[in-house]
Amino acid sequence: MRSSVLRAVAASALAFAGAVSATDLAEWKTRSIYQVMIDRFARTDGSTDAECDVSKFCGGSWKGLVNKLDYIQDMGFTAIQISPVVKNMEGNTAVGEAYHGYWSLDNYALNPHFGTESDFSDLVAAVHKRDMLLMVDVVVNNMVQPFDNKVPPKIDYTKFDPFNDQKYFHPYCNVTEWENSTNYQDCWLYPYGVALADLDTESQPVVDELGRWVKGLVSNYSIDGIRIDAAKHVNDEFLPAFVKSSGVFALGEVLTGVPGDMCRYQTLNLLPGMPNYLEYYPLNAAFLGGSMTDLASMRNQAESACNDTTALGSFLENHDMPRFASQNEDIALARNAMTYILLNDGIPTVYQGQEQHFKGNSTPFNREPLWSSGYNTEAPLYVLTATLNKVRNAAIKASPEKYATTMSTTLWSDVNHLCLRKGPDGSQVVFCINNKSSEGDSYEVSVGGFSANDKVIEVLGCKSNTADVTGNVTMYMAKGEPKVYVPESLLKGTGLCGKTEADAPGPDNAAGALGVASSVVVAAVLGWAAVLLA
Ligand SMILES: *[C@@H]1O[C@H](CO)[C@@H](O)[C@H](O)[C@H]1NC(C)=O
Ligand SMILES: *[C@@H]1O[C@H](CO)[C@@H](O)[C@H](O)[C@H]1NC(C)=O
Ligand SMILES: *[C@@H]1O[C@H](CO)[C@@H](O)[C@H](O)[C@H]1NC(C)=O
Ligand SMILES: *[C@@H]1O[C@H](CO)[C@@H](O)[C@H](O)[C@H]1NC(C)=O
Ligand SMILES: *[C@@H]1O[C@H](CO)[C@@H](O)[C@H](O)[C@H]1NC(C)=O
Ligand SMILES: *[C@@H]1O[C@H](CO)[C@@H](O)[C@H](O)[C@H]1NC(C)=O
């Protein structure tokens, strides 16, 4: 039922934390997820001629993904989340075709656009063979048919499998009150071009059927986790029973930036995890004219409102939101945002194309075919992602019980910076992100997180350094680059920074070093003199 990896740990404990096995939860916390939209990831024949109308099918398939798993694994990811797999409605509409997979028609047939049953089974097997886990996106809020925009929608219920009768659905009304849960849970979402016929997930037959279905889907194909689409749009009571029926870890989509509204799903044991929309907004804002202090503040609010922020999915982009680079193309900002996502508490989740610095804005333009990048493994953000995943994977390997579950501590933050430490002594990662952009000035900051005289390496520049007697390290900031420090010993066997050089103020820092008008603590001048004389 689960991958070999999960089976190995499953034997040890069968304790349940809420609806999900504690071993599943613990395992998923150590993973790093790459999010794939099947139609846009890779074609079966691997062709990369970019012709693709982004509102229609572009030809990606499960086989295409199998053939390109190296691209994902070489970036250090240990899990893949894919778009929904069931058969959808056909045809073009005012909002395009069902290329994304969210317009369920028949839950008991796989989507023929993406391949056959054996193609899908082959995908799962190929993912497991690499010791990666597979998460599948599932839709429970609604079934879908074309809509001519004349209300009420005319639905041929006999076309749905299951739920082939109107009695399984809420009566039609349009969601109009986004603060009224009865309204946004019982009415039909976004009636335009298609009708999202809203399932009556309060009724026992619907609850039983969806439970049976997800149990079958997970066990027939050996799926390791699910993402629950629009979890906020079904009633609370539905969720824990559904997750329990699935038997696996779930990330439920709860789109809100309000800590209480999001965290209640955890504290009431409705869902084991959710994509971290709480930090999504202040993280983006910090690079778009806002302040890092708001992100630091949201971290604190989320930590007190949620039971466990290490079970949230940390993300910057997904298939619903405008790409980061559609708002600001500066590469240094993107590098800082990526660094935060991969080293933050929680399960890092990177949406395909983020590593290629794609810049599509709203849906469907944020769903560019990945092949238009030529699967460039030398793209700056691809290389950065590979490095950071390797660092995180090494820290988890060095400290399997503690790294992923230890909450980060904030070492220092101001309007431009956020410096965090994650992990126990010996496998800690100390990192500083900033929002100065590639035009950023040169200066030094002294940041803690280590013990006296620890030998450390800054992994993005492969520079070695030694912590001072207080455990602080001097960071030579320039051009808005993020900084990531680990104990030297942590990098053994990772292939990272085979050669390092002593860190010192570079040409950029040297110019600004003495004259920097920064509120930040300037490095120990004596330590510097030593470097300059050596
Ligand atoms: C549904 O409500 C939205 C406003 O919330 C409105 O823009 C839209 O036209 C409505 N659609 C229908 C089919 O009534
Ligand atoms: C909330 O929405 C429901 C369903 O549309 C409606 O019946 C109810 O009156 C609304 N409640 C409030 C307080 O507006
Ligand atoms: C899983 O397999 C069983 C046995 O073949 C079948 O009855 C069931 O419909 C399948 N479930 C799904 C979701 O494919
Ligand atoms: C979260 O906290 C609440 C309230 O303290 C508690 O009832 C619940 O069991 C906790 N859930 C988990 C998964 O720890
Ligand atoms: C960085 O933060 C400062 C202070 O809040 C803000 O003025 C600046 O616009 C931010 N930079 C970017 C690129 O958003
Ligand atoms: C050491 O780093 C901390 C932040 O982690 C900072 O507040 C402190 O001032 C630094 N100490 C020195 C001596 O620079």
XYZ file of C-alpha atoms and ligand atoms in Angstrom:
618
model
C 0.000 0.000 0.000
C 2.836 2.372 0.711
C 6.283 2.725 -0.718
C 9.088 0.587 0.631
C 10.338 3.637 2.484
C 7.146 4.057 4.439
C 6.709 0.363 5.027
C 10.100 0.227 6.710
C 9.134 2.744 9.343
C 5.482 1.738 9.570
C 6.345 -1.372 11.523
C 7.816 0.609 14.390
C 4.736 2.442 15.590
C 1.083 2.501 14.751
C 0.176 5.458 16.907
C -2.340 7.791 15.348
C -2.205 11.549 15.678
C -5.665 12.510 14.631
C -6.670 10.980 11.342
C -3.273 10.115 9.962
C -0.678 7.550 10.986
C 2.090 9.209 12.989
C 4.682 7.389 10.925
C 3.246 8.797 7.704
C 3.250 12.280 9.164
C 6.801 11.933 10.448
C 7.982 10.570 7.109
C 6.336 13.293 5.040
C 7.912 15.978 7.237
C 11.323 14.824 6.061
C 10.339 15.032 2.392
C 10.641 17.810 -0.143
C 7.902 17.966 -2.773
C 8.065 18.925 -6.444
C 4.604 19.825 -7.772
C 3.807 18.627 -11.281
C 0.894 19.548 -13.527
C 0.879 16.486 -15.758
C -0.340 18.156 -18.960
C 2.458 20.722 -18.709
C 5.445 18.718 -17.470
C 6.600 16.398 -20.260
C 5.158 14.806 -23.383
C 5.504 11.085 -23.966
C 7.829 11.633 -26.930
C 9.837 14.220 -24.997
C 9.240 16.817 -27.720
C 9.973 20.375 -26.683
C 8.565 22.407 -29.572
C 6.794 24.960 -27.454
C 3.511 25.179 -29.342
C 0.880 25.162 -26.640
C -2.322 27.088 -26.072
C -2.261 27.390 -22.285
C -6.052 27.078 -21.984
C -6.062 23.701 -23.778
C -4.380 20.317 -23.607
C -0.678 20.570 -24.412
C 0.186 16.887 -24.397
C 1.976 16.083 -21.147
C 1.505 12.553 -19.808
C 2.398 10.148 -17.018
C 4.887 8.449 -19.341
C 6.426 11.822 -20.083
C 6.959 12.285 -16.351
C 8.492 8.816 -15.962
C 11.032 9.706 -18.636
C 11.997 12.916 -16.880
C 12.284 11.788 -13.269
C 16.032 12.478 -13.295
C 15.270 16.155 -13.784
C 13.320 16.137 -10.496
C 15.509 13.786 -8.482
C 18.727 15.544 -9.505
C 17.270 18.649 -7.873
C 17.150 16.686 -4.598
C 13.395 16.273 -4.303
C 12.183 13.213 -2.392
C 8.473 13.384 -3.298
C 6.314 14.401 -6.236
C 2.803 15.834 -6.128
C 0.814 15.386 -9.332
C -2.388 16.927 -10.645
C -5.619 14.863 -10.440
C -5.737 11.533 -12.246
C -9.429 10.752 -12.803
C -11.421 11.112 -16.009
C -12.670 14.644 -16.646
C -15.363 16.223 -18.802
C -14.387 16.726 -22.449
C -14.613 19.719 -24.731
C -13.725 23.372 -24.837
C -15.479 25.979 -22.688
C -15.283 29.697 -21.964
C -12.545 28.774 -19.479
C -10.747 26.324 -21.753
C -10.310 22.562 -21.609
C -9.828 20.223 -18.635
C -6.043 19.955 -19.163
C -5.442 20.595 -15.417
C -7.475 17.585 -14.291
C -9.785 19.335 -11.803
C -13.062 18.783 -13.712
C -14.025 15.285 -12.518
C -16.662 13.369 -14.454
C -15.852 9.747 -13.638
C -13.918 8.954 -10.467
C -13.582 5.303 -11.459
C -11.764 5.839 -14.754
C -8.303 7.278 -15.141
C -7.831 10.303 -17.382
C -7.119 8.931 -20.873
C -5.361 12.183 -21.860
C -2.567 11.313 -19.441
C -2.180 7.615 -20.253
C -3.477 4.163 -19.422
C -3.849 2.358 -16.126
C -0.551 0.642 -16.658
C 1.125 3.970 -17.481
C -0.066 5.323 -14.151
C 1.039 2.188 -12.283
C 4.400 2.429 -14.035
C 4.730 6.013 -12.836
C 4.100 5.056 -9.222
C 6.567 2.158 -9.490
C 9.225 4.372 -11.096
C 8.823 7.003 -8.373
C 9.048 4.380 -5.611
C 12.071 2.762 -7.212
C 13.879 6.037 -6.590
C 12.756 6.049 -2.949
C 10.545 9.009 -3.672
C 6.916 9.309 -2.556
C 3.927 10.152 -4.731
C 1.154 12.523 -3.668
C -1.969 12.722 -5.827
C -4.329 15.663 -5.936
C -7.974 14.665 -5.308
C -11.203 16.591 -5.844
C -14.036 16.010 -3.357
C -15.962 19.267 -3.402
C -17.631 18.823 -6.769
C -18.131 17.031 -10.083
C -18.086 19.123 -13.253
C -20.014 19.696 -16.499
C -19.999 22.409 -19.163
C -22.160 25.445 -18.371
C -23.763 27.825 -20.856
C -23.877 30.561 -18.206
C -27.681 30.431 -17.982
C -28.730 29.853 -14.380
C -29.580 27.455 -12.984
C -27.039 25.182 -14.719
C -28.515 22.241 -16.638
C -26.666 19.188 -15.397
C -27.084 15.669 -16.772
C -26.474 13.846 -13.508
C -26.608 10.430 -15.173
C -23.223 11.232 -16.751
C -21.425 11.244 -13.405
C -19.851 8.106 -11.988
C -20.581 7.768 -9.120
C -23.105 10.404 -7.942
C -25.368 9.855 -10.944
C -28.339 11.563 -9.322
C -29.174 15.103 -8.253
C -29.827 13.845 -4.725
C -26.068 13.649 -4.070
C -25.618 17.393 -4.671
C -26.402 20.674 -2.955
C -29.070 22.708 -4.747
C -27.602 25.356 -7.040
C -26.559 28.710 -5.623
C -23.562 30.823 -6.524
C -20.823 31.327 -3.902
C -20.958 35.047 -3.203
C -20.160 35.380 0.508
C -16.532 34.460 1.081
C -16.755 35.055 4.837
C -19.880 32.882 5.284
C -18.859 29.227 5.542
C -22.361 27.907 4.809
C -22.303 29.910 1.607
C -18.817 28.963 0.414
C -19.234 25.323 1.434
C -22.743 24.580 0.162
C -23.022 26.799 -2.909
C -21.307 26.155 -6.259
C -17.865 27.677 -6.855
C -17.131 29.938 -9.847
C -20.084 29.158 -12.148
C -18.664 30.333 -15.470
C -18.018 28.167 -18.528
C -18.240 25.085 -16.325
C -20.560 24.204 -13.462
C -18.854 22.807 -10.365
C -21.808 20.765 -9.121
C -21.332 20.868 -5.354
C -21.388 17.489 -3.640
C -23.502 17.131 -0.520
C -20.577 16.038 1.638
C -22.826 16.198 4.711
C -24.889 13.255 3.500
C -23.879 9.761 4.603
C -24.069 8.128 1.146
C -21.680 10.758 -0.277
C -19.333 10.468 2.723
C -19.293 6.664 2.429
C -18.790 6.658 -1.312
C -15.915 9.181 -1.298
C -14.280 7.238 1.534
C -14.564 3.988 -0.395
C -13.278 5.652 -3.531
C -10.161 7.230 -1.996
C -9.329 4.022 -0.145
C -9.493 2.147 -3.447
C -7.505 4.746 -5.345
C -4.716 4.811 -2.756
C -4.496 1.036 -2.425
C -4.984 0.102 -6.092
C -2.110 2.346 -7.135
C 0.054 2.461 -3.960
C -0.204 6.209 -3.535
C 1.676 7.682 -0.557
C -0.198 10.911 0.122
C -3.018 13.096 -1.121
C -3.596 16.778 -1.648
C -7.239 17.629 -1.028
C -8.352 20.317 -3.445
C -10.660 23.031 -2.051
C -10.721 21.440 1.431
C -12.062 24.688 2.836
C -15.139 24.319 0.621
C -16.411 21.103 2.168
C -17.853 20.827 5.666
C -15.384 20.341 8.538
C -16.764 16.956 9.613
C -16.145 15.449 6.185
C -12.363 15.914 6.307
C -11.004 13.728 9.143
C -13.062 10.710 8.074
C -11.956 11.141 4.473
C -8.273 11.397 5.446
C -8.664 8.327 7.645
C -10.230 6.366 4.773
C -7.327 7.305 2.526
C -4.934 5.850 5.100
C -2.210 8.318 4.099
C -0.928 11.820 4.835
C -2.915 14.722 3.386
C -2.282 18.348 2.622
C -5.682 20.045 2.465
C -6.016 23.278 0.541
C -7.288 25.974 2.886
C -6.863 29.278 1.142
C -6.612 31.902 3.851
C -3.968 34.184 5.280
C -5.675 34.397 8.684
C -3.908 32.247 11.333
C -7.057 31.307 13.264
C -8.959 30.330 10.114
C -6.144 28.108 8.871
C -4.848 26.638 12.110
C -8.258 25.486 13.334
C -7.961 22.692 10.758
C -4.998 21.379 12.731
C -6.106 22.142 16.274
C -9.516 20.540 15.652
C -7.792 17.541 14.046
C -9.575 18.085 10.729
C -6.434 17.831 8.594
C -2.856 16.730 9.298
C -1.321 19.411 7.060
C -2.112 22.322 4.776
C -0.126 24.331 2.227
C 1.232 27.290 4.217
C -0.890 30.143 2.868
C -0.242 32.041 6.108
C 3.366 32.765 5.192
C 2.701 32.857 1.457
C 1.319 36.388 1.564
C 3.897 38.130 3.797
C 6.712 36.211 2.072
C 5.680 37.596 -1.309
C 5.004 41.033 0.140
C 8.499 41.202 1.691
C 9.938 41.173 -1.844
C 7.328 43.509 -3.299
C 7.870 46.655 -1.317
C 6.833 45.200 2.034
C 8.913 44.351 5.078
C 10.629 41.210 6.371
C 9.386 42.039 9.852
C 5.836 41.195 8.742
C 7.020 37.745 7.684
C 8.813 37.287 11.021
C 5.654 38.357 12.801
C 3.453 35.951 10.820
C 5.827 33.101 11.694
C 5.233 33.816 15.365
C 1.466 34.065 14.918
C 1.352 30.796 12.962
C 3.454 29.033 15.580
C 1.085 29.979 18.337
C -2.150 29.403 16.392
C -1.220 26.078 14.740
C -0.308 22.909 16.625
C 2.531 22.152 14.325
C 3.910 24.365 11.579
C 6.375 21.601 10.675
C 3.424 19.749 9.073
C 2.586 22.644 6.735
C 3.654 22.743 3.098
C 6.027 25.672 2.630
C 5.569 27.218 -0.821
C 6.120 30.324 -2.930
C 4.283 29.322 -6.111
C 1.547 26.931 -7.162
C -0.774 26.436 -10.112
C -3.341 28.905 -8.742
C -1.209 31.934 -7.969
C 0.705 34.367 -10.184
C 4.364 33.381 -10.482
C 6.793 35.240 -8.216
C 8.690 36.555 -11.251
C 5.481 37.936 -12.781
C 5.678 40.531 -10.022
C 9.429 41.072 -9.816
C 11.992 39.465 -12.111
C 15.046 40.206 -9.984
C 16.939 36.940 -9.675
C 18.429 37.698 -6.249
C 14.938 38.141 -4.801
C 13.880 34.815 -6.326
C 16.964 33.164 -4.800
C 16.098 34.476 -1.350
C 12.484 33.353 -1.662
C 13.571 29.885 -2.838
C 16.050 29.633 0.046
C 13.306 30.431 2.530
C 10.913 27.837 1.076
C 13.444 25.021 1.119
C 14.925 25.683 4.562
C 11.782 26.797 6.375
C 9.903 24.654 8.884
C 7.479 22.346 7.104
C 7.509 20.395 3.862
C 9.080 22.419 1.047
C 6.872 22.395 -2.047
C 8.208 23.767 -5.310
C 5.872 24.149 -8.283
C 7.270 23.081 -11.652
C 8.811 26.018 -13.477
C 9.710 27.934 -10.324
C 13.243 26.542 -10.740
C 13.268 27.971 -14.280
C 12.246 31.433 -13.083
C 9.030 31.272 -15.134
C 7.050 34.468 -14.998
C 3.454 33.659 -16.002
C 0.885 35.614 -14.032
C -2.687 34.518 -13.311
C -4.257 31.205 -14.362
C -3.747 29.798 -16.985
C -0.555 31.780 -17.741
C 1.111 30.382 -14.593
C 0.865 26.919 -16.196
C 3.547 27.264 -18.853
C 4.732 23.976 -20.363
C 7.975 23.102 -18.621
C 9.465 21.912 -21.898
C 9.716 25.536 -23.056
C 12.713 25.746 -20.674
C 14.445 22.850 -22.410
C 14.650 21.294 -18.894
C 17.701 23.430 -18.271
C 19.605 21.876 -15.378
C 22.040 24.785 -15.337
C 19.393 27.433 -14.692
C 20.425 29.436 -11.590
C 17.360 28.491 -9.546
C 17.624 24.833 -10.579
C 21.201 24.746 -9.279
C 20.222 26.607 -6.106
C 17.330 24.219 -5.448
C 19.606 21.212 -5.882
C 22.099 22.653 -3.392
C 19.471 23.532 -0.785
C 17.699 20.179 -1.050
C 21.068 18.465 -0.585
C 21.735 20.559 2.512
C 18.298 19.787 3.948
C 18.553 16.086 3.096
C 21.999 15.927 4.744
C 20.689 17.610 7.899
C 17.777 15.164 8.030
C 20.103 12.212 7.538
C 22.412 13.474 10.274
C 19.523 14.063 12.635
C 16.594 11.911 11.517
C 14.636 12.302 14.742
C 15.073 15.992 15.171
C 15.879 18.135 12.135
C 12.462 18.205 10.495
C 10.530 18.420 13.756
C 12.650 21.074 15.451
C 11.139 24.500 15.039
C 13.424 27.178 13.664
C 14.469 29.983 15.931
C 14.725 33.546 14.707
C 18.277 34.775 15.210
C 17.760 38.242 13.897
C 15.319 40.158 11.742
C 14.764 43.711 10.608
C 12.854 45.308 7.721
C 15.299 43.863 5.147
C 16.484 40.621 6.766
C 15.305 37.421 8.344
C 17.915 35.082 9.833
C 16.857 31.689 11.133
C 18.472 28.644 12.659
C 16.940 25.209 12.140
C 18.038 21.880 13.558
C 19.958 20.638 16.600
C 23.682 21.266 17.227
C 25.862 19.588 14.630
C 23.165 19.472 11.971
C 21.957 23.035 12.225
C 21.398 25.237 9.201
C 21.773 28.974 9.774
C 20.468 31.137 7.002
C 19.719 34.770 6.263
C 17.425 35.968 3.542
C 17.157 39.608 2.551
C 15.110 41.721 0.161
C 17.837 44.047 -1.110
C 17.740 42.661 -4.695
C 20.724 42.232 -7.006
C 21.344 45.967 -6.652
C 21.968 45.380 -2.957
C 24.871 47.064 -1.148
C 27.837 45.388 0.529
C 28.024 45.129 4.283
C 28.620 42.693 7.067
C 26.403 41.166 9.662
C 27.319 39.030 12.625
C 24.805 36.287 13.258
C 24.741 33.506 15.838
C 23.510 29.934 15.794
C 26.801 28.066 16.243
C 29.113 27.214 19.128
C 32.433 28.892 19.868
C 35.040 28.202 17.181
C 32.800 25.931 15.073
C 34.129 25.436 11.577
C 31.358 26.393 9.188
C 30.784 26.616 5.461
C 28.605 29.021 3.527
C 27.240 26.560 0.995
C 26.047 28.912 -1.746
C 29.536 30.408 -2.168
C 31.552 27.473 -0.736
C 33.351 29.781 1.681
C 34.771 28.509 4.962
C 34.702 30.428 8.183
C 35.002 29.954 11.922
C 32.464 31.024 14.480
C 33.775 33.473 17.073
C 33.851 32.790 20.803
C 30.165 33.692 21.071
C 29.235 31.296 18.237
C 28.610 34.128 15.793
C 29.664 34.094 12.151
C 30.448 37.153 10.094
C 28.414 37.208 6.896
C 29.735 39.240 3.979
C 26.566 40.401 2.319
C 26.568 41.636 -1.285
C 24.237 41.950 -4.270
C 21.266 40.829 -2.215
C 22.386 37.180 -2.107
C 21.017 34.851 0.588
C 23.533 33.157 2.931
C 23.359 29.573 4.174
C 25.801 28.218 6.806
C 26.242 24.684 8.064
C 28.859 22.932 10.191
C 31.692 21.777 7.930
C 31.141 18.162 9.030
C 27.567 18.144 7.702
C 28.736 18.349 4.096
C 30.738 15.108 4.151
C 29.498 12.803 1.418
C 27.094 15.347 -0.067
C 29.321 16.321 -2.966
C 28.753 19.957 -1.994
C 31.652 22.396 -1.696
C 34.429 19.894 -2.394
C 36.717 22.889 -2.537
C 36.238 25.895 -0.320
C 38.109 29.112 0.228
C 38.303 31.237 3.330
C 35.475 33.721 3.528
C 36.546 37.343 3.470
C 35.159 40.613 2.307
C 35.095 40.348 -1.491
C 35.810 43.275 -3.793
C 32.229 44.396 -3.221
C 32.401 44.141 0.525
C 35.844 45.705 0.724
C 34.548 48.853 -0.909
C 31.644 49.238 1.418
C 32.940 47.558 4.509
C 34.105 50.495 6.510
C 31.640 53.031 5.309
C 28.452 51.010 5.547
C 25.749 52.951 7.262
C 23.904 49.928 8.473
C 22.183 49.354 11.743
C 23.717 45.927 11.600
C 26.587 44.884 13.796
C 29.792 45.194 11.811
C 32.256 42.328 11.894
C 35.028 42.117 14.371
C 37.624 44.395 12.843
C 40.459 42.392 14.288
C 39.306 39.178 12.648
C 39.361 40.959 9.358
C 42.763 42.427 9.773
C 44.027 38.907 10.274
C 42.474 37.818 7.007
C 43.862 40.781 5.128
C 47.365 40.212 6.466
C 47.384 36.496 5.763
C -21.610 34.519 -9.168
O -21.230 35.553 -8.254
C -20.206 36.403 -8.715
C -19.915 37.409 -7.630
O -19.522 36.789 -6.459
C -20.601 37.079 -9.989
O -19.532 37.838 -10.479
C -21.001 36.050 -11.027
O -21.495 36.689 -12.178
C -22.062 35.119 -10.481
N -22.320 34.086 -11.468
C -23.522 33.618 -11.713
C -23.621 32.563 -12.765
O -24.505 33.994 -11.118
C -24.785 32.279 4.758
O -25.032 31.637 3.531
C -26.188 30.821 3.531
C -26.225 30.049 2.217
O -26.104 30.900 1.127
C -27.411 31.707 3.745
O -28.580 30.898 3.775
C -27.254 32.442 5.071
O -28.301 33.341 5.215
C -25.955 33.193 5.117
N -25.737 33.687 6.451
C -25.559 34.968 6.709
C -25.301 35.319 8.150
O -25.574 35.820 5.853
C -9.768 -0.480 -7.040
O -9.794 -1.838 -7.447
C -11.001 -2.529 -7.146
C -10.797 -3.979 -7.505
O -10.405 -4.082 -8.836
C -12.143 -1.879 -7.918
O -13.355 -2.534 -7.605
C -12.227 -0.422 -7.517
O -13.217 0.221 -8.278
C -10.897 0.278 -7.733
N -10.985 1.650 -7.216
C -10.575 2.700 -7.886
C -10.750 4.045 -7.258
O -10.052 2.645 -8.971
C -3.797 20.198 18.544
O -4.122 20.917 19.703
C -5.434 20.687 20.180
C -5.706 21.653 21.291
O -4.612 21.766 22.148
C -5.561 19.231 20.583
O -6.870 18.974 20.995
C -5.253 18.354 19.390
O -5.268 17.008 19.734
C -3.897 18.697 18.817
N -3.726 17.969 17.588
C -2.590 17.382 17.254
C -2.557 16.704 15.926
O -1.613 17.395 17.960
C 12.588 45.542 1.280
O 12.104 46.071 2.510
C 12.139 47.479 2.578
C 11.741 47.870 3.979
O 10.488 47.359 4.318
C 11.229 48.052 1.519
O 11.273 49.462 1.573
C 11.710 47.569 0.156
O 10.833 48.045 -0.847
C 11.774 46.071 0.117
N 12.401 45.650 -1.113
C 11.727 44.964 -2.061
C 12.493 44.560 -3.267
O 10.558 44.695 -1.957
C 25.667 37.682 17.358
O 24.524 37.444 16.573
C 23.320 37.917 17.126
C 22.216 37.525 16.164
O 22.180 36.127 16.035
C 23.395 39.415 17.294
O 22.205 39.870 17.901
C 24.582 39.764 18.173
O 24.711 41.165 18.250
C 25.846 39.183 17.571
N 26.968 39.435 18.458
C 28.036 40.136 18.080
C 29.117 40.251 19.074
O 28.121 40.657 16.976
